[in-house]
PDB file of C-alpha atoms in Angstrom:
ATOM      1  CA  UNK A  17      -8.774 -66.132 -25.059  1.00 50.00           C
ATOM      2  CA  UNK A  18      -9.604 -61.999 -24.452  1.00 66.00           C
ATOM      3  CA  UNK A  19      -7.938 -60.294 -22.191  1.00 78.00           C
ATOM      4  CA  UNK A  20      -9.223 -60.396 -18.448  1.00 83.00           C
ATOM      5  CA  UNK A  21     -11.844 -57.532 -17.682  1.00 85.00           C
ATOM      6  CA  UNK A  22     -11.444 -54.824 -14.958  1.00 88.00           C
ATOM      7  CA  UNK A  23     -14.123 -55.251 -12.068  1.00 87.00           C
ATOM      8  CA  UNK A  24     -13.788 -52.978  -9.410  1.00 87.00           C
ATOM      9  CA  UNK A  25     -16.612 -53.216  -6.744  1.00 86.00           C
ATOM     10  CA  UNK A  26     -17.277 -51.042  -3.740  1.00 87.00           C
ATOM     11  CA  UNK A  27     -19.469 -51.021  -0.830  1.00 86.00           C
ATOM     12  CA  UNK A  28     -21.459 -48.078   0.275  1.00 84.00           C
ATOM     13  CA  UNK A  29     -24.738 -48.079   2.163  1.00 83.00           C
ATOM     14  CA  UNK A  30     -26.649 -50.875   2.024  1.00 85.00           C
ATOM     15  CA  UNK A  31     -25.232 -51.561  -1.703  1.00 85.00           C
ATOM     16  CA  UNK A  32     -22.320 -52.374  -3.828  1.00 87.00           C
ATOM     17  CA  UNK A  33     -21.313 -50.436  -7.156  1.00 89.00           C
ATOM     18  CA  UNK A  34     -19.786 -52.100  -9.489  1.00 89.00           C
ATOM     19  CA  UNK A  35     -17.574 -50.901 -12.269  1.00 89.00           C
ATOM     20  CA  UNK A  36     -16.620 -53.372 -15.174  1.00 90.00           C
ATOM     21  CA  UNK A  37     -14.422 -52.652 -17.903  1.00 88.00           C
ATOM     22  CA  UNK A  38     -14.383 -55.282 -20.581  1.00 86.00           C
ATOM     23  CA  UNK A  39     -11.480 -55.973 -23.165  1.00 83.00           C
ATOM     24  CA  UNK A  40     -13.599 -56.455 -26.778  1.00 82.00           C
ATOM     25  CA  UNK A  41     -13.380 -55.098 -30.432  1.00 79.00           C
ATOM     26  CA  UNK A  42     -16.720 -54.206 -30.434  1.00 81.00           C
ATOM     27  CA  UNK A  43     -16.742 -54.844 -34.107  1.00 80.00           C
ATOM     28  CA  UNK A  44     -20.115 -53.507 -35.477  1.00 80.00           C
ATOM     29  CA  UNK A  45     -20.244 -55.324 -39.506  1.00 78.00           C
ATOM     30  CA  UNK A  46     -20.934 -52.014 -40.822  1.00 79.00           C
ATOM     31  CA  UNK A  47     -17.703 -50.839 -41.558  1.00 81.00           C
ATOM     32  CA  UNK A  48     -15.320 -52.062 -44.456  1.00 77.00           C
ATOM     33  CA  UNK A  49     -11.553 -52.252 -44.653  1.00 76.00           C
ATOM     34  CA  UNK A  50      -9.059 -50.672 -47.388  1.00 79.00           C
ATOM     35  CA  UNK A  51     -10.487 -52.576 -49.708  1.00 81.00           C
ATOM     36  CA  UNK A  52     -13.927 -52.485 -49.765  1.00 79.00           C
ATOM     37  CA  UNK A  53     -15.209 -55.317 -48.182  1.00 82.00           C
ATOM     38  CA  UNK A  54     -17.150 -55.102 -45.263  1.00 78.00           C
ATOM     39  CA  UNK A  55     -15.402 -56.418 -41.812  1.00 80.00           C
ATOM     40  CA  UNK A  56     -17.581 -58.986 -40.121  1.00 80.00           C
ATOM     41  CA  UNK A  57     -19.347 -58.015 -36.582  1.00 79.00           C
ATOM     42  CA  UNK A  58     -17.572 -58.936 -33.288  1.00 86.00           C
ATOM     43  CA  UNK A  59     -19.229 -57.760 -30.190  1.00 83.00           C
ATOM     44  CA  UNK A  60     -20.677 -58.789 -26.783  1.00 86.00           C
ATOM     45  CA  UNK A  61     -24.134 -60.549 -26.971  1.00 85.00           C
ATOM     46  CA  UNK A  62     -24.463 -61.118 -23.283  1.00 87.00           C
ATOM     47  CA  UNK A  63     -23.708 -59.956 -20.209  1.00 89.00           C
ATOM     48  CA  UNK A  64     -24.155 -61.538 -16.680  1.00 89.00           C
ATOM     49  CA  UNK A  65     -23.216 -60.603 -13.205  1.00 89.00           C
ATOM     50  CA  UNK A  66     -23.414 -62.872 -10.021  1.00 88.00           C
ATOM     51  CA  UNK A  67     -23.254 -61.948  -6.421  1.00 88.00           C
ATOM     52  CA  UNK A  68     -21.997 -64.417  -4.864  1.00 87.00           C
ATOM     53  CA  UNK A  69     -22.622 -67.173  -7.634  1.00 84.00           C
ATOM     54  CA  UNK A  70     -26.651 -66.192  -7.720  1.00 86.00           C
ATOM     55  CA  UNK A  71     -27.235 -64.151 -10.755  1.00 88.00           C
ATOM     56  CA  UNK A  72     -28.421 -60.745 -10.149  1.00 88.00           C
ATOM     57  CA  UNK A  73     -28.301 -59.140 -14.108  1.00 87.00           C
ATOM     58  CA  UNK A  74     -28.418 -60.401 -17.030  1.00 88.00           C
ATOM     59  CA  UNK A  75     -28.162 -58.117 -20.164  1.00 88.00           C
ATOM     60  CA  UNK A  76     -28.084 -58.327 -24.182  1.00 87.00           C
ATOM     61  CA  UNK A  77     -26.168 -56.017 -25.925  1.00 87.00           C
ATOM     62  CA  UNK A  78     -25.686 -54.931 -29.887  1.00 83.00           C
ATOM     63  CA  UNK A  79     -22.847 -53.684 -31.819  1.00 85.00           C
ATOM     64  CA  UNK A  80     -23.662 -50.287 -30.865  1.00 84.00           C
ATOM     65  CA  UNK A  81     -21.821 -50.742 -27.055  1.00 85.00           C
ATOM     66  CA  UNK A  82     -18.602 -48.643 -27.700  1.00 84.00           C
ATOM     67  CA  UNK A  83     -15.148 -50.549 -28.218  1.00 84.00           C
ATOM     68  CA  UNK A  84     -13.666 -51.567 -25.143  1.00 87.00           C
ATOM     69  CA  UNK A  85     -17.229 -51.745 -23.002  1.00 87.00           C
ATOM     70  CA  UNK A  86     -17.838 -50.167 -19.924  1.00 89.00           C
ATOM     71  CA  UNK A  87     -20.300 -50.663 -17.485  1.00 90.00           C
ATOM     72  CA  UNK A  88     -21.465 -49.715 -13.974  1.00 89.00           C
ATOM     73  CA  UNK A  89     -24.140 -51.399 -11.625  1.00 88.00           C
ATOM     74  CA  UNK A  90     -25.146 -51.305  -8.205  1.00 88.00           C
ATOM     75  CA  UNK A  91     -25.697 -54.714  -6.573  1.00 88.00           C
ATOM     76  CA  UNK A  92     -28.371 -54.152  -3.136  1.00 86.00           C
ATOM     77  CA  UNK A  93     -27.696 -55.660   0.072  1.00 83.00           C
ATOM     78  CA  UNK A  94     -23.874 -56.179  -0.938  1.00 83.00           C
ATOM     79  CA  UNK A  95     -21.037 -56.291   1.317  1.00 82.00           C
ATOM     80  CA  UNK A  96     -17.496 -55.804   1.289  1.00 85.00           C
ATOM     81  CA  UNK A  97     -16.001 -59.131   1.103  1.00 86.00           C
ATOM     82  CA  UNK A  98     -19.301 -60.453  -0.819  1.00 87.00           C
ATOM     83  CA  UNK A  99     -17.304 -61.929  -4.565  1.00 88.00           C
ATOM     84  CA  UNK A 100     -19.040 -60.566  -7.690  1.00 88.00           C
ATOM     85  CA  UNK A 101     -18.312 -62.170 -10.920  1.00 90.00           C
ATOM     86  CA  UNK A 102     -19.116 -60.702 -14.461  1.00 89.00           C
ATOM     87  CA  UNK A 103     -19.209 -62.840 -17.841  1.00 89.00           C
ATOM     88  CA  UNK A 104     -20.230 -62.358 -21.208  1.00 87.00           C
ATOM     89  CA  UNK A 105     -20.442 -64.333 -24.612  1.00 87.00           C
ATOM     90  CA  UNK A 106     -19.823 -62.693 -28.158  1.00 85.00           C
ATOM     91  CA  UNK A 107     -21.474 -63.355 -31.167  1.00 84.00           C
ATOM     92  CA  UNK A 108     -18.260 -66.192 -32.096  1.00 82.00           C
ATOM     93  CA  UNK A 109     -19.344 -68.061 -28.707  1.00 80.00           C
ATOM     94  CA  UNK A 110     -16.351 -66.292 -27.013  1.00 83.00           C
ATOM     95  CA  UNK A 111     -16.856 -66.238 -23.691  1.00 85.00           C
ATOM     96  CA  UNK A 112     -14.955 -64.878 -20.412  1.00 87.00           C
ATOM     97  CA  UNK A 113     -15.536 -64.647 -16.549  1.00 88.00           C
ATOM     98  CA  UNK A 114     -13.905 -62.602 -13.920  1.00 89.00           C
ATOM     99  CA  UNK A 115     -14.246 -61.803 -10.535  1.00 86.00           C
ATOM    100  CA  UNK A 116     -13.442 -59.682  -7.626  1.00 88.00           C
ATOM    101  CA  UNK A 117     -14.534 -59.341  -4.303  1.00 88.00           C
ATOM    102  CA  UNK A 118     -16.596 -56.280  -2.961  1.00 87.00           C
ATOM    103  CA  UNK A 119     -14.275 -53.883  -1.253  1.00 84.00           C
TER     104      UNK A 119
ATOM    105  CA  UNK B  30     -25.953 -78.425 -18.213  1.00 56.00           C
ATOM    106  CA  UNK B  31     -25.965 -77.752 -22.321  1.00 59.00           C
ATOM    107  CA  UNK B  32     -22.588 -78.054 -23.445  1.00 67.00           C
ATOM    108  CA  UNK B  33     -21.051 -75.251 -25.201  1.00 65.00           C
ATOM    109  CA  UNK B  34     -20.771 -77.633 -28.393  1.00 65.00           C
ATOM    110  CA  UNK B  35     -24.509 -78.544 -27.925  1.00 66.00           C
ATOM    111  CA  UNK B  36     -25.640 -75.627 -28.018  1.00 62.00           C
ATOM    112  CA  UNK B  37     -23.380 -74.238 -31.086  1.00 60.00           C
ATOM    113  CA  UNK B  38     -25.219 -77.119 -32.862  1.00 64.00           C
ATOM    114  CA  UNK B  39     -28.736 -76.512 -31.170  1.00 62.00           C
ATOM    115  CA  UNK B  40     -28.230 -72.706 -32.289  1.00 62.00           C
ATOM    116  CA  UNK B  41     -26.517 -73.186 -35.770  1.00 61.00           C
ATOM    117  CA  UNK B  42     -30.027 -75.669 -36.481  1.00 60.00           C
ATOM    118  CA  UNK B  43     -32.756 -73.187 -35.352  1.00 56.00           C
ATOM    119  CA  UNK B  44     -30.864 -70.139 -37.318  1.00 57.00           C
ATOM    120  CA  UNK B  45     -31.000 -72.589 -40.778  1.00 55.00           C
ATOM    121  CA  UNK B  46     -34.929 -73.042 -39.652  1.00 56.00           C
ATOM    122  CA  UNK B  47     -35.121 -69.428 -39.087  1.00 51.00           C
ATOM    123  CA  UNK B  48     -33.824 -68.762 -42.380  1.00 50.00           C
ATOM    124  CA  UNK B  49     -35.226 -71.570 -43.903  1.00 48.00           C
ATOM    125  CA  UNK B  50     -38.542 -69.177 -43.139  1.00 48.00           C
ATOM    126  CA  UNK B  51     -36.977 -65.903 -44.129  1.00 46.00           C
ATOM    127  CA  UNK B  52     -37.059 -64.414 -40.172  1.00 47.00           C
ATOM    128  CA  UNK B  53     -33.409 -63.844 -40.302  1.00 43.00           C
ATOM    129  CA  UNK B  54     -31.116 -61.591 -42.016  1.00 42.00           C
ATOM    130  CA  UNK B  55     -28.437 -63.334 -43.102  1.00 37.00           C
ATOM    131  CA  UNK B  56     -25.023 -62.913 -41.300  1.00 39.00           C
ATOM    132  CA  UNK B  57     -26.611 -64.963 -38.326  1.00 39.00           C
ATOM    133  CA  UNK B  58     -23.639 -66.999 -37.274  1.00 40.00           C
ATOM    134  CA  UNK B  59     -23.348 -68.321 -33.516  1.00 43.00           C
ATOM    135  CA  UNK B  60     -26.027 -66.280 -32.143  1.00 46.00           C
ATOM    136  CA  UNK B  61     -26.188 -67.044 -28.154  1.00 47.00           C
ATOM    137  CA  UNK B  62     -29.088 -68.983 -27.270  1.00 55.00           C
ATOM    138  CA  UNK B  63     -31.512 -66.845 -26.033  1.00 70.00           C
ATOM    139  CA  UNK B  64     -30.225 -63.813 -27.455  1.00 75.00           C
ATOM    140  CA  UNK B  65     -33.345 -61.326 -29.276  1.00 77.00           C
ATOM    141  CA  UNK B  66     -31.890 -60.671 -32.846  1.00 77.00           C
ATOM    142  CA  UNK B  67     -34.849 -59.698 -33.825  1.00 78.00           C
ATOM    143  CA  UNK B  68     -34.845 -56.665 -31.442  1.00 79.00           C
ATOM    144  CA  UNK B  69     -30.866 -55.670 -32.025  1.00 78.00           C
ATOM    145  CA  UNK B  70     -32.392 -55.748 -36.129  1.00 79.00           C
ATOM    146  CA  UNK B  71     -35.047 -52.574 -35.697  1.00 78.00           C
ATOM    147  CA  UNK B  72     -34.717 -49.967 -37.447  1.00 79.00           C
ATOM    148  CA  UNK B  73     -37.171 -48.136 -35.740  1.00 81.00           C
ATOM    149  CA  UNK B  74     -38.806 -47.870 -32.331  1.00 80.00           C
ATOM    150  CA  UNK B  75     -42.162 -48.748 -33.320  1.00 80.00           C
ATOM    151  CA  UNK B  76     -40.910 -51.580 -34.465  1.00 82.00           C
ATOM    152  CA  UNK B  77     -38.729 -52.306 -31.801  1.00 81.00           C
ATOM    153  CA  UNK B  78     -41.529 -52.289 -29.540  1.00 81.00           C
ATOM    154  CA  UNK B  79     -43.184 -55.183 -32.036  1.00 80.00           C
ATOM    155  CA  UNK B  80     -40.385 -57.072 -31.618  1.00 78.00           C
ATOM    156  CA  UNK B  81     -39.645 -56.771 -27.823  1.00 79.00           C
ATOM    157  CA  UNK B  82     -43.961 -57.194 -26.882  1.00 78.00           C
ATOM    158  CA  UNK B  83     -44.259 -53.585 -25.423  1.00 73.00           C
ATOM    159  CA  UNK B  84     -46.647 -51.426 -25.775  1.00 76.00           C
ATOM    160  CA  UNK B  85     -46.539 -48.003 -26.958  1.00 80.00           C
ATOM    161  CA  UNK B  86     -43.937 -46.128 -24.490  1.00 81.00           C
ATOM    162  CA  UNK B  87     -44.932 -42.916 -22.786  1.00 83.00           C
ATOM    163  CA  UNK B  88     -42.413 -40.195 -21.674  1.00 82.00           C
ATOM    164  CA  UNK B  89     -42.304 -40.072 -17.995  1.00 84.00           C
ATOM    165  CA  UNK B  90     -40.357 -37.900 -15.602  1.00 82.00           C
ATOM    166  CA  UNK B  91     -39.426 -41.043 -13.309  1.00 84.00           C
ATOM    167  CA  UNK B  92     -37.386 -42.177 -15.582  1.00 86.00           C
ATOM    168  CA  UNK B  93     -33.829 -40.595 -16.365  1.00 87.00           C
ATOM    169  CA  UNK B  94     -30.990 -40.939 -19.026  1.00 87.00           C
ATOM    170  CA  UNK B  95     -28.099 -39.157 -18.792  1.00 88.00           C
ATOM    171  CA  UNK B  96     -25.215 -38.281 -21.134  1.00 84.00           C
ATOM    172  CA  UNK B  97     -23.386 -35.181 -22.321  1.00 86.00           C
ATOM    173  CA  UNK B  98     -24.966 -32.381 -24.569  1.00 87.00           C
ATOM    174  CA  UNK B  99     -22.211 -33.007 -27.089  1.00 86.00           C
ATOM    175  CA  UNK B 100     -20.161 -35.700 -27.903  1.00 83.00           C
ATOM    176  CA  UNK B 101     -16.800 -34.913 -29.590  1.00 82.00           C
ATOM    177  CA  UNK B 102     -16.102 -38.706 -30.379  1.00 82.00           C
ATOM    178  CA  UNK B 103     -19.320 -40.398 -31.460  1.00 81.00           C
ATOM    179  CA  UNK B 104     -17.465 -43.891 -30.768  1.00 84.00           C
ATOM    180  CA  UNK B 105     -17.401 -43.205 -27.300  1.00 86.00           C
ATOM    181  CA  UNK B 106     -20.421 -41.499 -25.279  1.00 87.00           C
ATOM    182  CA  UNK B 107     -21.242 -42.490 -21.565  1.00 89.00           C
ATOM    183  CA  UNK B 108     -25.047 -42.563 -21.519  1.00 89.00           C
ATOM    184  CA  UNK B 109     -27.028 -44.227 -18.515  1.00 88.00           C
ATOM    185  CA  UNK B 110     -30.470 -45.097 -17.673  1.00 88.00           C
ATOM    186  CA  UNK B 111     -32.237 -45.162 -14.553  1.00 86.00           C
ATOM    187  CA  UNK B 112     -35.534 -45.097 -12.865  1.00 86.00           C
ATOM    188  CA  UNK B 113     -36.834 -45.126  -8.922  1.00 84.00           C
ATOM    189  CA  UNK B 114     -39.824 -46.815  -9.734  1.00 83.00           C
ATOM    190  CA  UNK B 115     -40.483 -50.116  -7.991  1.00 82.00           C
ATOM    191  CA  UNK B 116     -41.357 -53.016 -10.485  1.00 81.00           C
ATOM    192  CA  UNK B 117     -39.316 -52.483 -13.483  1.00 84.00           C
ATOM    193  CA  UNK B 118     -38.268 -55.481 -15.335  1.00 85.00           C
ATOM    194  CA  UNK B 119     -35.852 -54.393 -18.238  1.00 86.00           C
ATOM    195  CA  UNK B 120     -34.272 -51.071 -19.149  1.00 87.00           C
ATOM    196  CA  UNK B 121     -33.574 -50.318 -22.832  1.00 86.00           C
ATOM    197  CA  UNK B 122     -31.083 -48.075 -24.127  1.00 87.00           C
ATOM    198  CA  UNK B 123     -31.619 -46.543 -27.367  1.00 85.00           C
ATOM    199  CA  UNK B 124     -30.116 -44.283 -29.737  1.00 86.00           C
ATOM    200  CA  UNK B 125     -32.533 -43.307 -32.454  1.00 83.00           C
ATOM    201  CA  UNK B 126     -31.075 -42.335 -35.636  1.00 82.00           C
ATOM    202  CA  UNK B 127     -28.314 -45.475 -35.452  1.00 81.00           C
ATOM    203  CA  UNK B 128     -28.429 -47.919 -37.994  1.00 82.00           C
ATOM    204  CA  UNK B 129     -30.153 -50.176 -35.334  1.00 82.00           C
ATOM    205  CA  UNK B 130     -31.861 -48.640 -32.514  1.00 84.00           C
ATOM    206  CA  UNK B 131     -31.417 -50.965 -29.513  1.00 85.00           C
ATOM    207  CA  UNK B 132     -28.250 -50.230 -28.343  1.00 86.00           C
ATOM    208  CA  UNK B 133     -28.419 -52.185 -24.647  1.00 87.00           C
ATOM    209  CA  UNK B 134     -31.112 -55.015 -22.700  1.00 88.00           C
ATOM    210  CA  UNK B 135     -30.606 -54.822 -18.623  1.00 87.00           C
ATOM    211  CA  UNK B 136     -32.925 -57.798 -17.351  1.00 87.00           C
ATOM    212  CA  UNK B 137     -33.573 -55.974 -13.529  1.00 86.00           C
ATOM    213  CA  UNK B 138     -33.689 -58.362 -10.855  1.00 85.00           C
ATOM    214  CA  UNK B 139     -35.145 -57.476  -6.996  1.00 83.00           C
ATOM    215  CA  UNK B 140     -31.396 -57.439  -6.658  1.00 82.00           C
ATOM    216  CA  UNK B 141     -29.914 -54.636  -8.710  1.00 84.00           C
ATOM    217  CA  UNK B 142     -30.745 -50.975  -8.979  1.00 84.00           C
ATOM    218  CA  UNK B 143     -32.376 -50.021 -12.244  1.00 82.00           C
ATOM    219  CA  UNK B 144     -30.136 -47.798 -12.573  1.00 86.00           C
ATOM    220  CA  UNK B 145     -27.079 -48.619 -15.438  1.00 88.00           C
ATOM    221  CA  UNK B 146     -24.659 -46.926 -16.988  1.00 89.00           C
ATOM    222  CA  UNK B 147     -22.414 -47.730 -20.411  1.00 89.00           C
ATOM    223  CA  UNK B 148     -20.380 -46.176 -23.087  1.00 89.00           C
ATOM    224  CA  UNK B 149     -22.365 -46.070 -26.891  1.00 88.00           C
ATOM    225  CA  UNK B 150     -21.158 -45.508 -30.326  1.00 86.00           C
ATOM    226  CA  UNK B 151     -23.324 -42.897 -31.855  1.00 85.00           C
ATOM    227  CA  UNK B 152     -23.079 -42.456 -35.902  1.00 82.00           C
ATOM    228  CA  UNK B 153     -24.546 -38.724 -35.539  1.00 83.00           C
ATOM    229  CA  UNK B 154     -26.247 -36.590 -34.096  1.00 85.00           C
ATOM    230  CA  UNK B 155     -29.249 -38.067 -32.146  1.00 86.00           C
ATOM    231  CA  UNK B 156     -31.956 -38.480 -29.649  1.00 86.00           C
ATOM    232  CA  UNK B 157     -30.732 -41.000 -26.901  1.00 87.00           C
ATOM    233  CA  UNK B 158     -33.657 -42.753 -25.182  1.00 85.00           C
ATOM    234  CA  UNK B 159     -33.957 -44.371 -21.795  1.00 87.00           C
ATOM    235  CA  UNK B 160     -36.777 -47.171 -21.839  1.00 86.00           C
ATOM    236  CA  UNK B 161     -38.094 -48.862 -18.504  1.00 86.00           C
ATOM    237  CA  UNK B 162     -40.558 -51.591 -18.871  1.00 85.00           C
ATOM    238  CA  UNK B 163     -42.536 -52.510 -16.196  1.00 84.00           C
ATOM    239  CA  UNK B 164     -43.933 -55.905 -14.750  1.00 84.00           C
ATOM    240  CA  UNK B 165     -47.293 -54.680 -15.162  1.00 83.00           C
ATOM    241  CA  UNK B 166     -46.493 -53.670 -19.356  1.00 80.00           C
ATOM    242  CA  UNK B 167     -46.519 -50.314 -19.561  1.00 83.00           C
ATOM    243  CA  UNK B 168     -43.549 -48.920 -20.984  1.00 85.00           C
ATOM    244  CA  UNK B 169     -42.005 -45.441 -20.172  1.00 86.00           C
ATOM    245  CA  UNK B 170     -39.379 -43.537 -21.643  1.00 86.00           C
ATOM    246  CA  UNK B 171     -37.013 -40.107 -21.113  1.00 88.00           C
ATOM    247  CA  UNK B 172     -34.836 -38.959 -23.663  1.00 86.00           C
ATOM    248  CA  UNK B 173     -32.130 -36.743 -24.483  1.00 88.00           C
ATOM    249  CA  UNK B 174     -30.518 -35.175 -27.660  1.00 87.00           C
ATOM    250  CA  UNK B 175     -26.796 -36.127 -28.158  1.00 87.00           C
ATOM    251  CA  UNK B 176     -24.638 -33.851 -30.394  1.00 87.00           C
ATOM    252  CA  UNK B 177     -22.643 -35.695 -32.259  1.00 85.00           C
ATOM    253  CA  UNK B 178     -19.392 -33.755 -33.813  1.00 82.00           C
ATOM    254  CA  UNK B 179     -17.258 -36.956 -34.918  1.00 70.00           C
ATOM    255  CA  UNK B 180     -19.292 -39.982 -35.676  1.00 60.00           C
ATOM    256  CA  UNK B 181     -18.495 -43.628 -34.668  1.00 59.00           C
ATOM    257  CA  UNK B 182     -20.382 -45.652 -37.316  1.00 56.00           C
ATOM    258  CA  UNK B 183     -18.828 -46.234 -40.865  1.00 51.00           C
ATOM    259  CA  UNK B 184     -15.495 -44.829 -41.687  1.00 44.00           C
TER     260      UNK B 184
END
């Protein structure tokens, strides 16, 4: 199982940013090892965020999303106390979900 | 509710059918159901366009991408897209001279700002692109050039 991603979320106005940092190789297929042969891709396909368990983003990525993936939102009409949960699902049918609540 | 070995089997069958007709390259292993490898495969924006159903994009000042002027590590570059405009229904990030072009799909929903923001490899030099499609098909675009002095491709 991958390591648990970082989701910080905070209210301001009448909407929530939210900052998600994802633990993933990111692996891209296009490089190769010491000896020549080309390592196999690894990296997010998906990407989907809920407010409250109602999905509010979806996303697709490619291999091109830098190691370690980072990425900010901003959720309207959210409130502090209001959970947001982020998953995604790699290319090996990995799959994680976290959450946090709006602060 | 598919199960997760359902679907491993529904999606391992239609990538033998897709291949079985020549429509996929071949390292397509558990691709996620629903998932636009097609897209993720141009090489090109034209043809990225082909494969997403937009039309021809037009640069427009109401839509922004932002980034810095030069990278030092082309395996890490925060670039972001954003637009004001009312009815958008996917942003695009691109980065044109990478092996593939489509770096990022946001699907916007009436409940998130179009406005995202994400951390690219770059293998040089480039033009970064911010794409908004609309609801009503027209497709807009702002772009930036990216130096690259370390790239983050290869190696």
């Amino acid at each position: 199982m991958a390591d648990p991603m970082r989701i910080r979320a905070q209210a301001a106005g009448d909407k929530a940013t939210v900052r998600v940092l994802m633990a993933h190789e990111m692996e891209t297929g296009q490089r190769k090892d010491a000896a020549g042969k080309i390592i196999p891709g690894w990296y997010i396909q998906e990407v989907s965020a809920q407010l409250n368990g109602k999905t509010v983003m979806t996303a697709q990525w490619g291999p091109a999303v830098a190691k370690n993936p980072f990425l900010q939102f901003a959720i309207k009409g959210a409130k502090a106390g209001d959970k947001v949960s982020v998953s995604w699902v790699d290319n090996k049918g990995e799959k994680r979900t976290d959450e946090a609540t709006v602060s | 509710m598919q199960t997760r070995r359902d679907m491993l089997s529904h999606s391992a069958k239609l990538a033998a059918m897709l291949a079985a007709v020549g429509m996929l390259p071949t390292l397509a292993s558990a691709q996620a159901a629903g998932y636009n490898a097609a897209a993720f495969d141009a090489k090109t924006i034209p043809d990225l366009m082909k494969a997403l159903g937009g039309g021809a994009p037009v640069e427009s000042k109401d839509v922004t991408v932002t980034g810095p002027d030069i990278a030092e590590n082309g395996a890490v570059v925060p670039i972001g897209a954003a637009t004001a405009l009312p009815g958008v229904k996917r942003m695009l990030l691109l980065v044109e001279k990478n092996p593939s072009v489509l770096t990022a799909i946001f699907d916007v929903t009436d409940a998130v700002d179009s406005n995202f923001a994400t951390r690219v490899k770059m293998g040089q030099s480039s033009d970064v692109y911010a794409v908004a499609m609309m609801n009503d098909g027209k497709v807009l675009f702002a772009k930036k050039e990216i130096k690259v002095t370390l790239g983050g491709c290869g190696g």
